[in-house]
GROMACS .gro file of C-alpha atoms in nm:
model
  333
    1UNK     CA    1   3.071   0.394  -0.933
    2UNK     CA    2   3.300   0.102  -0.856
    3UNK     CA    3   3.533  -0.063  -1.107
    4UNK     CA    4   3.664  -0.416  -1.072
    5UNK     CA    5   3.922  -0.547  -1.318
    6UNK     CA    6   3.881  -0.903  -1.445
    7UNK     CA    7   4.162  -1.112  -1.588
    8UNK     CA    8   4.086  -1.438  -1.759
    9UNK     CA    9   3.972  -1.603  -2.077
   10UNK     CA   10   3.605  -1.673  -2.144
   11UNK     CA   11   3.485  -1.893  -2.425
   12UNK     CA   12   3.168  -1.780  -2.607
   13UNK     CA   13   2.854  -1.819  -2.385
   14UNK     CA   14   3.074  -1.909  -2.082
   15UNK     CA   15   3.024  -1.735  -1.746
   16UNK     CA   16   3.240  -1.618  -1.458
   17UNK     CA   17   3.166  -1.484  -1.110
   18UNK     CA   18   3.324  -1.151  -1.019
   19UNK     CA   19   3.316  -1.027  -0.658
   20UNK     CA   20   3.271  -0.652  -0.642
   21UNK     CA   21   3.420  -0.443  -0.359
   22UNK     CA   22   3.188  -0.319  -0.084
   23UNK     CA   23   3.023   0.020  -0.111
   24UNK     CA   24   2.872   0.239   0.162
   25UNK     CA   25   2.534   0.384   0.074
   26UNK     CA   26   2.288   0.610   0.251
   27UNK     CA   27   1.948   0.490   0.374
   28UNK     CA   28   1.683   0.484   0.103
   29UNK     CA   29   1.602   0.317  -0.227
   30UNK     CA   30   1.887   0.252  -0.469
   31UNK     CA   31   1.932   0.094  -0.811
   32UNK     CA   32   2.229  -0.132  -0.881
   33UNK     CA   33   2.339  -0.176  -1.243
   34UNK     CA   34   2.634  -0.400  -1.332
   35UNK     CA   35   2.795  -0.375  -1.672
   36UNK     CA   36   3.114  -0.467  -1.854
   37UNK     CA   37   3.335  -0.230  -2.046
   38UNK     CA   38   3.651  -0.242  -2.257
   39UNK     CA   39   3.675  -0.617  -2.324
   40UNK     CA   40   4.036  -0.702  -2.412
   41UNK     CA   41   4.115  -0.335  -2.352
   42UNK     CA   42   3.907  -0.210  -2.644
   43UNK     CA   43   3.560  -0.078  -2.707
   44UNK     CA   44   3.293  -0.348  -2.740
   45UNK     CA   45   3.165  -0.380  -3.096
   46UNK     CA   46   2.823  -0.484  -2.953
   47UNK     CA   47   2.753  -0.286  -2.638
   48UNK     CA   48   2.379  -0.362  -2.634
   49UNK     CA   49   2.423  -0.670  -2.411
   50UNK     CA   50   2.683  -0.532  -2.172
   51UNK     CA   51   2.451  -0.430  -1.885
   52UNK     CA   52   2.255  -0.653  -1.648
   53UNK     CA   53   1.894  -0.578  -1.561
   54UNK     CA   54   1.892  -0.302  -1.292
   55UNK     CA   55   1.829  -0.433  -0.941
   56UNK     CA   56   1.639  -0.220  -0.688
   57UNK     CA   57   1.744  -0.245  -0.323
   58UNK     CA   58   1.667  -0.059  -0.002
   59UNK     CA   59   1.885   0.042   0.290
   60UNK     CA   60   1.694   0.107   0.612
   61UNK     CA   61   1.744   0.105   0.987
   62UNK     CA   62   1.388   0.140   1.118
   63UNK     CA   63   1.078   0.172   0.904
   64UNK     CA   64   0.777   0.401   0.921
   65UNK     CA   65   0.570   0.381   1.237
   66UNK     CA   66   0.219   0.237   1.251
   67UNK     CA   67  -0.045   0.309   1.146
   68UNK     CA   68   0.071   0.328   0.784
   69UNK     CA   69  -0.171   0.435   0.511
   70UNK     CA   70  -0.164   0.490   0.136
   71UNK     CA   71  -0.472   0.600  -0.058
   72UNK     CA   72  -0.305   0.732  -0.376
   73UNK     CA   73  -0.456   1.077  -0.324
   74UNK     CA   74  -0.139   1.270  -0.407
   75UNK     CA   75  -0.090   1.327  -0.779
   76UNK     CA   76   0.268   1.197  -0.765
   77UNK     CA   77   0.300   0.833  -0.866
   78UNK     CA   78   0.455   0.620  -0.739
   79UNK     CA   79   0.382   0.779  -0.401
   80UNK     CA   80   0.674   0.920  -0.205
   81UNK     CA   81   0.889   0.638  -0.068
   82UNK     CA   82   0.729   0.372  -0.287
   83UNK     CA   83   0.916   0.195  -0.569
   84UNK     CA   84   0.775   0.084  -0.902
   85UNK     CA   85   0.912  -0.236  -1.058
   86UNK     CA   86   0.843  -0.251  -1.434
   87UNK     CA   87   1.099  -0.494  -1.584
   88UNK     CA   88   0.963  -0.488  -1.940
   89UNK     CA   89   0.920  -0.107  -1.944
   90UNK     CA   90   0.565  -0.166  -2.066
   91UNK     CA   91   0.222  -0.124  -1.909
   92UNK     CA   92   0.247  -0.108  -1.530
   93UNK     CA   93   0.076   0.019  -1.215
   94UNK     CA   94  -0.048   0.377  -1.244
   95UNK     CA   95  -0.270   0.624  -1.059
   96UNK     CA   96  -0.625   0.678  -1.181
   97UNK     CA   97  -0.912   0.907  -1.085
   98UNK     CA   98  -1.161   0.702  -1.287
   99UNK     CA   99  -1.223   0.465  -0.994
  100UNK     CA  100  -1.171   0.476  -0.619
  101UNK     CA  101  -1.298   0.320  -0.299
  102UNK     CA  102  -1.251   0.645  -0.108
  103UNK     CA  103  -1.108   0.986  -0.180
  104UNK     CA  104  -1.054   1.076  -0.545
  105UNK     CA  105  -0.806   0.817  -0.675
  106UNK     CA  106  -0.674   0.461  -0.666
  107UNK     CA  107  -0.402   0.270  -0.847
  108UNK     CA  108  -0.468   0.030  -1.132
  109UNK     CA  109  -0.300  -0.175  -1.403
  110UNK     CA  110  -0.438  -0.193  -1.756
  111UNK     CA  111  -0.435  -0.571  -1.805
  112UNK     CA  112  -0.704  -0.531  -2.071
  113UNK     CA  113  -0.435  -0.396  -2.304
  114UNK     CA  114  -0.133  -0.576  -2.156
  115UNK     CA  115  -0.045  -0.850  -2.405
  116UNK     CA  116   0.277  -0.965  -2.233
  117UNK     CA  117   0.130  -1.276  -2.066
  118UNK     CA  118   0.305  -1.361  -1.739
  119UNK     CA  119   0.485  -1.027  -1.705
  120UNK     CA  120   0.527  -0.915  -1.342
  121UNK     CA  121   0.478  -0.554  -1.229
  122UNK     CA  122   0.500  -0.447  -0.867
  123UNK     CA  123   0.461  -0.146  -0.641
  124UNK     CA  124   0.684  -0.179  -0.333
  125UNK     CA  125   0.617   0.009  -0.010
  126UNK     CA  126   0.869   0.196   0.198
  127UNK     CA  127   0.998   0.012   0.503
  128UNK     CA  128   0.737  -0.024   0.779
  129UNK     CA  129   0.812  -0.092   1.146
  130UNK     CA  130   0.584  -0.373   1.270
  131UNK     CA  131   0.726  -0.404   1.623
  132UNK     CA  132   0.483  -0.172   1.803
  133UNK     CA  133   0.174  -0.323   1.960
  134UNK     CA  134  -0.002  -0.648   1.878
  135UNK     CA  135  -0.240  -0.787   1.617
  136UNK     CA  136  -0.053  -0.633   1.324
  137UNK     CA  137  -0.284  -0.627   1.023
  138UNK     CA  138  -0.271  -0.538   0.654
  139UNK     CA  139  -0.596  -0.433   0.485
  140UNK     CA  140  -0.654  -0.302   0.134
  141UNK     CA  141  -0.936  -0.258  -0.115
  142UNK     CA  142  -0.932  -0.447  -0.445
  143UNK     CA  143  -1.156  -0.439  -0.751
  144UNK     CA  144  -1.132  -0.683  -1.043
  145UNK     CA  145  -1.341  -0.855  -1.310
  146UNK     CA  146  -1.238  -1.123  -1.559
  147UNK     CA  147  -1.268  -1.072  -1.934
  148UNK     CA  148  -1.324  -1.439  -2.024
  149UNK     CA  149  -1.561  -1.694  -1.872
  150UNK     CA  150  -1.374  -1.884  -1.597
  151UNK     CA  151  -1.583  -2.197  -1.667
  152UNK     CA  152  -1.435  -2.239  -2.014
  153UNK     CA  153  -1.122  -2.437  -2.090
  154UNK     CA  154  -0.859  -2.313  -2.108
  155UNK     CA  155  -0.940  -2.028  -1.871
  156UNK     CA  156  -0.734  -1.718  -1.805
  157UNK     CA  157  -0.686  -1.472  -1.522
  158UNK     CA  158  -0.455  -1.199  -1.407
  159UNK     CA  159  -0.311  -1.262  -1.059
  160UNK     CA  160  -0.265  -1.037  -0.757
  161UNK     CA  161   0.016  -1.144  -0.526
  162UNK     CA  162   0.105  -0.950  -0.209
  163UNK     CA  163   0.446  -1.031  -0.065
  164UNK     CA  164   0.651  -0.923   0.236
  165UNK     CA  165   1.026  -0.891   0.286
  166UNK     CA  166   1.197  -0.863   0.623
  167UNK     CA  167   1.554  -0.864   0.488
  168UNK     CA  168   1.564  -0.535   0.294
  169UNK     CA  169   1.416  -0.686  -0.019
  170UNK     CA  170   1.663  -0.974  -0.059
  171UNK     CA  171   1.378  -1.224  -0.058
  172UNK     CA  172   0.999  -1.198  -0.047
  173UNK     CA  173   0.732  -1.432   0.089
  174UNK     CA  174   0.376  -1.437  -0.041
  175UNK     CA  175   0.112  -1.349   0.220
  176UNK     CA  176  -0.184  -1.316  -0.019
  177UNK     CA  177  -0.245  -1.455  -0.367
  178UNK     CA  178  -0.571  -1.462  -0.562
  179UNK     CA  179  -0.680  -1.505  -0.922
  180UNK     CA  180  -0.984  -1.606  -1.130
  181UNK     CA  181  -1.322  -1.610  -0.948
  182UNK     CA  182  -1.151  -1.581  -0.608
  183UNK     CA  183  -1.016  -1.241  -0.709
  184UNK     CA  184  -1.325  -1.101  -0.881
  185UNK     CA  185  -1.532  -0.844  -0.694
  186UNK     CA  186  -1.811  -0.779  -0.945
  187UNK     CA  187  -2.118  -0.966  -1.067
  188UNK     CA  188  -2.112  -1.114  -1.323
  189UNK     CA  189  -1.753  -1.224  -1.267
  190UNK     CA  190  -1.656  -1.169  -1.631
  191UNK     CA  191  -1.744  -0.922  -1.906
  192UNK     CA  192  -1.598  -0.854  -2.249
  193UNK     CA  193  -1.573  -0.484  -2.170
  194UNK     CA  194  -1.291  -0.295  -2.001
  195UNK     CA  195  -1.354  -0.297  -1.625
  196UNK     CA  196  -1.399   0.026  -1.428
  197UNK     CA  197  -1.549  -0.052  -1.085
  198UNK     CA  198  -1.841   0.130  -0.929
  199UNK     CA  199  -1.849   0.213  -0.559
  200UNK     CA  200  -2.001  -0.125  -0.465
  201UNK     CA  201  -1.763  -0.335  -0.678
  202UNK     CA  202  -1.476  -0.328  -0.429
  203UNK     CA  203  -1.381  -0.579  -0.159
  204UNK     CA  204  -1.164  -0.524   0.146
  205UNK     CA  205  -0.896  -0.788   0.203
  206UNK     CA  206  -0.732  -0.851   0.543
  207UNK     CA  207  -0.398  -1.023   0.606
  208UNK     CA  208  -0.263  -1.093   0.955
  209UNK     CA  209   0.098  -0.979   1.002
  210UNK     CA  210   0.151  -1.118   1.353
  211UNK     CA  211   0.410  -1.365   1.221
  212UNK     CA  212   0.623  -1.067   1.116
  213UNK     CA  213   0.576  -0.851   1.426
  214UNK     CA  214   0.948  -0.864   1.510
  215UNK     CA  215   1.043  -0.686   1.188
  216UNK     CA  216   1.140  -0.319   1.225
  217UNK     CA  217   1.177  -0.276   0.847
  218UNK     CA  218   0.925  -0.474   0.644
  219UNK     CA  219   0.859  -0.408   0.275
  220UNK     CA  220   0.529  -0.491   0.105
  221UNK     CA  221   0.509  -0.573  -0.266
  222UNK     CA  222   0.179  -0.553  -0.456
  223UNK     CA  223   0.250  -0.761  -0.765
  224UNK     CA  224   0.038  -0.809  -1.075
  225UNK     CA  225   0.093  -1.100  -1.313
  226UNK     CA  226  -0.085  -1.022  -1.637
  227UNK     CA  227  -0.277  -1.275  -1.843
  228UNK     CA  228  -0.417  -1.015  -2.085
  229UNK     CA  229  -0.754  -1.021  -1.907
  230UNK     CA  230  -0.891  -0.707  -1.742
  231UNK     CA  231  -0.807  -0.405  -1.531
  232UNK     CA  232  -0.718  -0.445  -1.163
  233UNK     CA  233  -0.753  -0.172  -0.898
  234UNK     CA  234  -0.616  -0.124  -0.543
  235UNK     CA  235  -0.698   0.148  -0.290
  236UNK     CA  236  -0.676   0.230   0.083
  237UNK     CA  237  -0.374   0.025   0.191
  238UNK     CA  238  -0.366   0.019   0.574
  239UNK     CA  239  -0.107  -0.143   0.801
  240UNK     CA  240  -0.205  -0.121   1.165
  241UNK     CA  241  -0.161  -0.271   1.510
  242UNK     CA  242  -0.366  -0.256   1.827
  243UNK     CA  243  -0.138  -0.006   2.001
  244UNK     CA  244  -0.061   0.169   1.675
  245UNK     CA  245  -0.421   0.279   1.624
  246UNK     CA  246  -0.572   0.276   1.974
  247UNK     CA  247  -0.469   0.638   2.011
  248UNK     CA  248  -0.434   0.807   2.347
  249UNK     CA  249  -0.313   1.161   2.412
  250UNK     CA  250  -0.204   1.143   2.780
  251UNK     CA  251  -0.115   1.510   2.809
  252UNK     CA  252  -0.461   1.601   2.691
  253UNK     CA  253  -0.642   1.328   2.882
  254UNK     CA  254  -0.831   1.225   2.571
  255UNK     CA  255  -0.867   0.886   2.404
  256UNK     CA  256  -1.069   0.761   2.105
  257UNK     CA  257  -1.205   0.407   2.077
  258UNK     CA  258  -1.293   0.148   1.951
  259UNK     CA  259  -1.020   0.176   1.693
  260UNK     CA  260  -1.066   0.045   1.430
  261UNK     CA  261  -1.444   0.081   1.426
  262UNK     CA  262  -1.661  -0.170   1.243
  263UNK     CA  263  -1.952   0.073   1.195
  264UNK     CA  264  -1.805   0.424   1.206
  265UNK     CA  265  -1.910   0.494   1.567
  266UNK     CA  266  -1.637   0.614   1.806
  267UNK     CA  267  -1.632   0.729   2.167
  268UNK     CA  268  -1.419   1.026   2.268
  269UNK     CA  269  -1.324   0.974   2.633
  270UNK     CA  270  -1.236   1.302   2.808
  271UNK     CA  271  -1.093   1.228   3.151
  272UNK     CA  272  -1.252   1.394   3.453
  273UNK     CA  273  -0.930   1.575   3.544
  274UNK     CA  274  -0.897   1.717   3.192
  275UNK     CA  275  -1.009   2.059   3.077
  276UNK     CA  276  -1.290   2.086   2.829
  277UNK     CA  277  -1.217   2.017   2.465
  278UNK     CA  278  -1.263   2.339   2.269
  279UNK     CA  279  -1.288   2.182   1.925
  280UNK     CA  280  -1.317   1.835   1.777
  281UNK     CA  281  -1.270   1.772   1.405
  282UNK     CA  282  -1.205   1.481   1.170
  283UNK     CA  283  -1.013   1.505   0.842
  284UNK     CA  284  -0.961   1.259   0.560
  285UNK     CA  285  -0.607   1.181   0.442
  286UNK     CA  286  -0.604   1.461   0.185
  287UNK     CA  287  -0.701   1.726   0.440
  288UNK     CA  288  -1.076   1.761   0.382
  289UNK     CA  289  -1.275   1.826   0.699
  290UNK     CA  290  -1.542   1.558   0.721
  291UNK     CA  291  -1.673   1.616   1.076
  292UNK     CA  292  -1.650   1.897   1.328
  293UNK     CA  293  -1.778   2.028   1.662
  294UNK     CA  294  -1.675   2.387   1.741
  295UNK     CA  295  -1.796   2.408   2.098
  296UNK     CA  296  -1.678   2.301   2.440
  297UNK     CA  297  -1.724   1.932   2.509
  298UNK     CA  298  -1.733   1.855   2.885
  299UNK     CA  299  -1.553   1.570   3.056
  300UNK     CA  300  -1.699   1.226   3.003
  301UNK     CA  301  -1.794   1.029   2.696
  302UNK     CA  302  -1.885   1.186   2.366
  303UNK     CA  303  -2.013   0.971   2.079
  304UNK     CA  304  -1.875   1.057   1.738
  305UNK     CA  305  -2.090   0.916   1.458
  306UNK     CA  306  -1.895   0.873   1.131
  307UNK     CA  307  -2.103   0.593   0.984
  308UNK     CA  308  -2.154   0.774   0.653
  309UNK     CA  309  -1.780   0.782   0.583
  310UNK     CA  310  -1.611   0.511   0.380
  311UNK     CA  311  -1.349   0.267   0.503
  312UNK     CA  312  -1.004   0.413   0.554
  313UNK     CA  313  -0.782   0.612   0.787
  314UNK     CA  314  -0.878   0.954   0.922
  315UNK     CA  315  -0.717   1.216   1.148
  316UNK     CA  316  -0.897   1.332   1.463
  317UNK     CA  317  -0.803   1.683   1.577
  318UNK     CA  318  -0.860   1.764   1.945
  319UNK     CA  319  -0.799   2.124   2.055
  320UNK     CA  320  -0.755   2.228   2.420
  321UNK     CA  321  -0.621   2.563   2.538
  322UNK     CA  322  -0.570   2.649   2.170
  323UNK     CA  323  -0.328   2.358   2.134
  324UNK     CA  324  -0.413   2.075   1.890
  325UNK     CA  325  -0.326   1.708   1.910
  326UNK     CA  326  -0.386   1.461   1.626
  327UNK     CA  327  -0.481   1.094   1.645
  328UNK     CA  328  -0.536   0.843   1.366
  329UNK     CA  329  -0.856   0.639   1.355
  330UNK     CA  330  -0.959   0.364   1.116
  331UNK     CA  331  -1.305   0.276   0.984
  332UNK     CA  332  -1.321  -0.088   0.876
  333UNK     CA  333  -1.684  -0.186   0.803
   0.00000   0.00000   0.00000
């Protein structure tokens, strides 16, 4: 806590700028709250308006390495390292197991019961390092349906805005923004019932991040602007790059490609000078084994068919001489 004395006279409703001394903080997410105390050396008779709205800021050196994935499978919400911005302390982003694109959960916001038109709620990622590789890409799954007919006038819609910050959250730039029929993922596009998507009522969105590839600490903000319409869902957030997900284990002489795969088919390339692979397994991001071969695989090419799995990030386990190595792969149909 820092204290800065102020000397001066302020007329009612007048303002003054006070420069606070610098403060050293550790890396991570912090909340800054500024407030006044003891006006004229005495307790304030009305202390309810003494504090400013808390401001969330992050201190980072280098962000998480690629690939970066969040599927909201852990029961903790917001997920570890993520920050929830809920200025009105009302309805906001939450985890749900009632709908998902993959796994058992997604995140959603209950716009169907959110009467504060225009209120902004955001989930902010931890810092992500975008400098490795090329063709940096953000993908995520979204599901949404309007409550009112978009052809009527006036028409209403909640809005999804995805923003990026490369200056520790000082400023954000929009990289994706959709609303109304452009945002809907279900047919018909509106219904006067609360929306809970089925498995085929999701759409994957892709946003190129190559313009931000020099950032070693980028933050991503998934922001909802409510218009009291209908529920919105997000799942399987992936941030990748070509090098980041074209995995190669040089000590094992094993590589997996193409990565990402557009149909779930991968080739495991075992170099001729490498020993046989004793075991090959694939796990989803909550640790469930979804594919496995428990026998020696000779040198050469082995086709791994994962076409029945949904879009998302998976871990490939390769075991040689009883030693495992793990590589991330992405299915993006």
